Each structure stands twice: as structure tokens, then as C-alpha cells.
PDB file of C-alpha atoms in Angstrom:
ATOM      1  CA  MET A   1       0.000   0.000   0.000  1.00 86.00           C
ATOM      2  CA  ALA A   2       2.887   2.373   0.705  1.00 88.00           C
ATOM      3  CA  ALA A   3       4.210   1.816  -2.832  1.00 85.00           C
ATOM      4  CA  VAL A   4       0.835   2.724  -4.345  1.00 87.00           C
ATOM      5  CA  THR A   5       0.661   5.893  -2.238  1.00 90.00           C
ATOM      6  CA  PHE A   6       4.231   6.792  -3.221  1.00 87.00           C
ATOM      7  CA  LEU A   7       3.564   6.286  -6.945  1.00 84.00           C
ATOM      8  CA  LYS A   8       0.326   8.256  -6.751  1.00 86.00           C
ATOM      9  CA  GLU A   9       2.056  11.216  -5.106  1.00 86.00           C
ATOM     10  CA  LYS A  10       4.986  10.983  -7.522  1.00 85.00           C
ATOM     11  CA  LEU A  11       2.688  11.024 -10.564  1.00 85.00           C
ATOM     12  CA  LEU A  12       0.650  13.930  -9.205  1.00 83.00           C
ATOM     13  CA  ILE A  13       3.791  15.964  -8.537  1.00 83.00           C
ATOM     14  CA  GLN A  14       5.157  15.216 -11.998  1.00 86.00           C
ATOM     15  CA  TRP A  15       2.098  15.511 -14.204  1.00 87.00           C
ATOM     16  CA  ILE A  16      -0.190  18.013 -12.472  1.00 87.00           C
ATOM     17  CA  GLU A  17       2.269  20.854 -11.803  1.00 85.00           C
ATOM     18  CA  PRO A  18       1.415  23.168 -14.731  1.00 86.00           C
ATOM     19  CA  THR A  19       4.733  25.025 -14.993  1.00 84.00           C
ATOM     20  CA  TYR A  20       6.763  21.782 -15.045  1.00 82.00           C
ATOM     21  CA  CYS A  21       9.186  23.306 -12.524  1.00 78.00           C
ATOM     22  CA  SER A  22      10.078  26.230 -14.784  1.00 77.00           C
ATOM     23  CA  PHE A  23       9.427  28.799 -12.036  1.00 76.00           C
ATOM     24  CA  ASN A  24      11.145  26.720  -9.360  1.00 72.00           C
ATOM     25  CA  GLN A  25      14.231  26.041 -11.477  1.00 69.00           C
ATOM     26  CA  THR A  26      14.783  29.674 -12.508  1.00 72.00           C
ATOM     27  CA  ARG A  27      13.558  31.540  -9.434  1.00 68.00           C
ATOM     28  CA  TYR A  28      16.960  31.996  -7.803  1.00 70.00           C
ATOM     29  CA  GLN A  29      19.167  32.413 -10.863  1.00 67.00           C
ATOM     30  CA  TYR A  30      18.997  36.195 -10.683  1.00 71.00           C
ATOM     31  CA  ARG A  31      17.205  38.859  -8.697  1.00 73.00           C
ATOM     32  CA  PRO A  32      14.002  39.567 -10.667  1.00 70.00           C
ATOM     33  CA  GLN A  33      12.445  43.008 -10.514  1.00 77.00           C
ATOM     34  CA  GLY A  34       9.195  44.613 -11.585  1.00 83.00           C
ATOM     35  CA  TRP A  35       6.700  42.486 -13.454  1.00 84.00           C
ATOM     36  CA  VAL A  36       9.101  39.518 -13.493  1.00 80.00           C
ATOM     37  CA  GLU A  37       9.204  39.451  -9.688  1.00 80.00           C
ATOM     38  CA  ASP A  38       5.399  39.692  -9.670  1.00 82.00           C
ATOM     39  CA  LEU A  39       5.264  36.737 -12.072  1.00 83.00           C
ATOM     40  CA  TYR A  40       7.443  34.660  -9.754  1.00 81.00           C
ATOM     41  CA  THR A  41       6.027  35.638  -6.378  1.00 82.00           C
ATOM     42  CA  GLY A  42       3.045  38.013  -6.620  1.00 84.00           C
ATOM     43  CA  GLN A  43      -0.468  38.274  -7.983  1.00 91.00           C
ATOM     44  CA  ALA A  44       0.722  37.622 -11.530  1.00 88.00           C
ATOM     45  CA  ASN A  45       2.041  34.251 -10.333  1.00 87.00           C
ATOM     46  CA  GLU A  46      -1.366  33.303  -8.971  1.00 91.00           C
ATOM     47  CA  ARG A  47      -3.094  34.370 -12.197  1.00 93.00           C
ATOM     48  CA  ALA A  48      -0.517  32.546 -14.329  1.00 91.00           C
ATOM     49  CA  LEU A  49      -0.898  29.343 -12.313  1.00 90.00           C
ATOM     50  CA  ALA A  50      -4.702  29.552 -12.500  1.00 93.00           C
ATOM     51  CA  PHE A  51      -4.529  29.982 -16.293  1.00 95.00           C
ATOM     52  CA  LEU A  52      -1.942  27.214 -16.711  1.00 92.00           C
ATOM     53  CA  ASN A  53      -4.001  24.815 -14.572  1.00 92.00           C
ATOM     54  CA  ARG A  54      -7.023  25.364 -16.804  1.00 94.00           C
ATOM     55  CA  PHE A  55      -4.946  25.103 -19.973  1.00 93.00           C
ATOM     56  CA  GLN A  56      -3.335  21.888 -18.764  1.00 92.00           C
ATOM     57  CA  GLY A  57      -6.741  20.455 -17.938  1.00 92.00           C
ATOM     58  CA  MET A  58      -7.993  21.260 -21.444  1.00 92.00           C
ATOM     59  CA  VAL A  59      -4.916  19.635 -22.977  1.00 93.00           C
ATOM     60  CA  TYR A  60      -5.349  16.481 -20.899  1.00 93.00           C
ATOM     61  CA  LEU A  61      -9.055  16.337 -21.756  1.00 93.00           C
ATOM     62  CA  ALA A  62      -8.252  16.705 -25.450  1.00 93.00           C
ATOM     63  CA  VAL A  63      -5.590  13.993 -25.179  1.00 93.00           C
ATOM     64  CA  PHE A  64      -8.206  11.739 -23.601  1.00 93.00           C
ATOM     65  CA  GLY A  65     -10.326  12.351 -26.704  1.00 92.00           C
ATOM     66  CA  TYR A  66      -7.311  11.515 -28.868  1.00 92.00           C
ATOM     67  CA  TYR A  67      -6.872   8.170 -27.112  1.00 92.00           C
ATOM     68  CA  LEU A  68     -10.600   7.542 -27.382  1.00 91.00           C
ATOM     69  CA  ARG A  69     -10.324   7.939 -31.152  1.00 91.00           C
ATOM     70  CA  ILE A  70      -7.395   5.486 -31.153  1.00 91.00           C
ATOM     71  CA  LEU A  71      -9.396   2.931 -29.159  1.00 89.00           C
ATOM     72  CA  LEU A  72     -12.351   3.310 -31.519  1.00 90.00           C
ATOM     73  CA  GLY A  73     -10.064   2.630 -34.479  1.00 88.00           C
ATOM     74  CA  LYS A  74     -10.448   6.105 -35.998  1.00 88.00           C
ATOM     75  CA  LEU A  75      -6.686   6.758 -35.987  1.00 87.00           C
ATOM     76  CA  LYS A  76      -4.140   4.409 -37.485  1.00 86.00           C
ATOM     77  CA  GLY A  77      -0.512   4.210 -38.521  1.00 87.00           C
ATOM     78  CA  VAL A  78       1.586   7.313 -37.999  1.00 88.00           C
ATOM     79  CA  GLN A  79      -1.337   9.103 -36.359  1.00 87.00           C
ATOM     80  CA  VAL A  80      -0.907   7.009 -33.202  1.00 89.00           C
ATOM     81  CA  LEU A  81       2.854   7.617 -32.902  1.00 88.00           C
ATOM     82  CA  PRO A  82       2.588  10.688 -30.606  1.00 88.00           C
ATOM     83  CA  GLY A  83       0.264   8.689 -28.357  1.00 88.00           C
ATOM     84  CA  ILE A  84       2.700   5.790 -28.145  1.00 90.00           C
ATOM     85  CA  ILE A  85       5.586   8.134 -27.344  1.00 89.00           C
ATOM     86  CA  PHE A  86       3.506   9.872 -24.673  1.00 90.00           C
ATOM     87  CA  LEU A  87       2.535   6.585 -23.031  1.00 90.00           C
ATOM     88  CA  GLY A  88       6.160   5.460 -23.130  1.00 90.00           C
ATOM     89  CA  GLY A  89       7.225   8.689 -21.445  1.00 88.00           C
ATOM     90  CA  PHE A  90       4.494   8.330 -18.861  1.00 88.00           C
ATOM     91  CA  PHE A  91       5.638   4.845 -17.893  1.00 89.00           C
ATOM     92  CA  ILE A  92       9.319   5.831 -17.924  1.00 88.00           C
ATOM     93  CA  THR A  93       8.631   8.659 -15.488  1.00 86.00           C
ATOM     94  CA  ILE A  94       6.893   6.226 -13.139  1.00 83.00           C
ATOM     95  CA  LEU A  95      10.121   4.281 -12.828  1.00 83.00           C
ATOM     96  CA  TRP A  96      12.716   6.959 -13.350  1.00 82.00           C
ATOM     97  CA  GLU A  97      12.822  10.657 -12.479  1.00 72.00           C
ATOM     98  CA  ALA A  98      10.729  12.489  -9.924  1.00 71.00           C
ATOM     99  CA  LYS A  99      10.809  16.078 -11.211  1.00 80.00           C
ATOM    100  CA  SER A 100       8.126  17.438 -13.460  1.00 82.00           C
ATOM    101  CA  ARG A 101      10.679  19.142 -15.698  1.00 82.00           C
ATOM    102  CA  TYR A 102      11.436  15.709 -17.173  1.00 85.00           C
ATOM    103  CA  VAL A 103       7.785  15.393 -18.167  1.00 87.00           C
ATOM    104  CA  TYR A 104       7.879  18.555 -20.279  1.00 84.00           C
ATOM    105  CA  PRO A 105       9.137  16.954 -23.535  1.00 87.00           C
ATOM    106  CA  TYR A 106       6.226  14.526 -23.469  1.00 89.00           C
ATOM    107  CA  ILE A 107       3.771  17.374 -22.962  1.00 88.00           C
ATOM    108  CA  VAL A 108       5.214  19.153 -25.987  1.00 89.00           C
ATOM    109  CA  MET A 109       4.823  15.889 -27.899  1.00 87.00           C
ATOM    110  CA  ILE A 110       1.091  15.638 -27.175  1.00 90.00           C
ATOM    111  CA  LEU A 111       0.182  19.251 -27.965  1.00 91.00           C
ATOM    112  CA  PRO A 112      -0.401  18.564 -31.694  1.00 90.00           C
ATOM    113  CA  SER A 113      -2.503  15.522 -30.782  1.00 90.00           C
ATOM    114  CA  ALA A 114      -4.540  17.623 -28.367  1.00 92.00           C
ATOM    115  CA  ALA A 115      -5.023  20.330 -31.002  1.00 91.00           C
ATOM    116  CA  CYS A 116      -6.186  17.803 -33.615  1.00 89.00           C
ATOM    117  CA  SER A 117      -8.527  16.263 -31.071  1.00 90.00           C
ATOM    118  CA  MET A 118     -10.002  19.663 -30.169  1.00 91.00           C
ATOM    119  CA  GLU A 119     -10.512  20.425 -33.854  1.00 90.00           C
ATOM    120  CA  TYR A 120     -12.159  17.057 -34.499  1.00 89.00           C
ATOM    121  CA  TYR A 121     -14.548  17.250 -31.554  1.00 89.00           C
ATOM    122  CA  GLY A 122     -15.240  20.902 -32.328  1.00 88.00           C
ATOM    123  CA  ARG A 123     -16.356  19.909 -35.832  1.00 87.00           C
ATOM    124  CA  LEU A 124     -18.545  17.160 -34.370  1.00 86.00           C
ATOM    125  CA  LEU A 125     -20.114  19.617 -31.939  1.00 85.00           C
ATOM    126  CA  ALA A 126     -20.647  22.232 -34.656  1.00 84.00           C
ATOM    127  CA  GLY A 127     -22.220  19.606 -36.920  1.00 80.00           C
ATOM    128  CA  GLY A 128     -24.553  18.507 -34.138  1.00 76.00           C
ATOM    129  CA  ILE A 129     -25.563  22.087 -33.403  1.00 73.00           C
ATOM    130  CA  GLY A 130     -26.076  22.634 -37.140  1.00 69.00           C
ATOM    131  CA  ARG A 131     -28.326  19.582 -37.389  1.00 71.00           C
ATOM    132  CA  ILE A 132     -30.331  20.701 -34.363  1.00 70.00           C
ATOM    133  CA  ALA A 133     -30.659  24.227 -35.767  1.00 63.00           C
ATOM    134  CA  GLY A 134     -31.603  22.795 -39.168  1.00 68.00           C
ATOM    135  CA  GLY A 135     -34.236  20.635 -37.510  1.00 64.00           C
ATOM    136  CA  ILE A 136     -35.702  23.648 -35.742  1.00 63.00           C
ATOM    137  CA  VAL A 137     -35.815  25.623 -38.985  1.00 58.00           C
ATOM    138  CA  SER A 138     -37.393  22.759 -40.948  1.00 64.00           C
ATOM    139  CA  SER A 139     -39.925  22.263 -38.151  1.00 63.00           C
ATOM    140  CA  ARG A 140     -40.881  25.945 -38.346  1.00 66.00           C
ATOM    141  CA  GLU A 141     -41.134  25.739 -42.138  1.00 68.00           C
ATOM    142  CA  ARG A 142     -43.322  22.626 -41.859  1.00 67.00           C
ATOM    143  CA  LYS A 143     -45.636  24.358 -39.374  1.00 70.00           C
ATOM    144  CA  GLN A 144     -45.799  27.426 -41.620  1.00 71.00           C
ATOM    145  CA  LYS A 145     -46.741  25.262 -44.621  1.00 69.00           C
ATOM    146  CA  GLN A 146     -49.401  23.482 -42.557  1.00 69.00           C
ATOM    147  CA  LYS A 147     -50.889  26.856 -41.593  1.00 72.00           C
ATOM    148  CA  GLU A 148     -50.904  27.940 -45.235  1.00 71.00           C
ATOM    149  CA  ILE A 149     -52.572  24.689 -46.294  1.00 71.00           C
ATOM    150  CA  GLY A 150     -55.169  25.099 -43.536  1.00 68.00           C
ATOM    151  CA  ARG A 151     -56.002  28.639 -44.725  1.00 67.00           C
ATOM    152  CA  THR A 152     -56.518  27.599 -48.327  1.00 62.00           C
ATOM    153  CA  ALA A 153     -58.648  24.567 -47.530  1.00 56.00           C
TER     154      ALA A 153
END
């Protein structure tokens, strides 16, 4: 049970930290001033972390959609390569390093997959909305024609 708890904490530290240690690794390299200091330690830091948390969540959600398309057989061949590399990196980080900065290359690798997934599901959503809107319009037209037929009869 201790091993499971350790691995859970390790994965959360590595994969959920949205700056991938970029602030922590560069914070003490020089004495920041002005807006840079605010970005590292002030209100701008809080806003940046809030934005990055949301962005990271969207990326992970889109990557989930990418893997869903793989499982459904919609993607094949070279299209699954970024997903395989990402999974390989995920499992390597379980066994190997503990810092989230080592996760960063795998995140960069999945960004195109996430973007393609967002585009694909966006088209599906837009098509569904278009069909619903088209159905509403055709329903209105049908009712209008029925009223016209009723007036002439």
C-alpha cells in the first residue's frame, strides 16, 4: 500500500504541476524586478498558475479524446505515434525521475494531438448544433406550410 501511495504522489507531482518546474528552477538564478518578480512571487504568479491549470486540464481532456479515437479505431498508422511516445514517457517517469521538468518533452509531444482532437470534436459539436438548428428551422417551415394549407382549404 505504501508503494501505491508513493507512486500516486509521484505522478501527481510530476504531471499536475502546470509550470513543469520552470518557475522553481529559474527563481533563484537572478534577482528579478518589476513584473518579473510579480510573475514569480506576486499576484501575476497566482493568475498565471490559475490559467496554466485550466490550460493543462484542457490539454489532458483533449488527449483523452485523442486516445478515445485510437481505441475506436479512428486513428491508425503514424497518427498514433505521438500517443505511443507519450505513453512510453508516462511509464518511464513512473520508474525513473521524480521532477516534473522531465515530463515537459512529453507534454510538448502531445500538444499537436490535443489540437487535432479539439478540432475534431469541435467539428462534431458544430455539426450537431447545425443539425439541431436545421431541424428547428425545418420544423418551423413545416408548421408554416401546414398553416398555409389550412387557410386555403
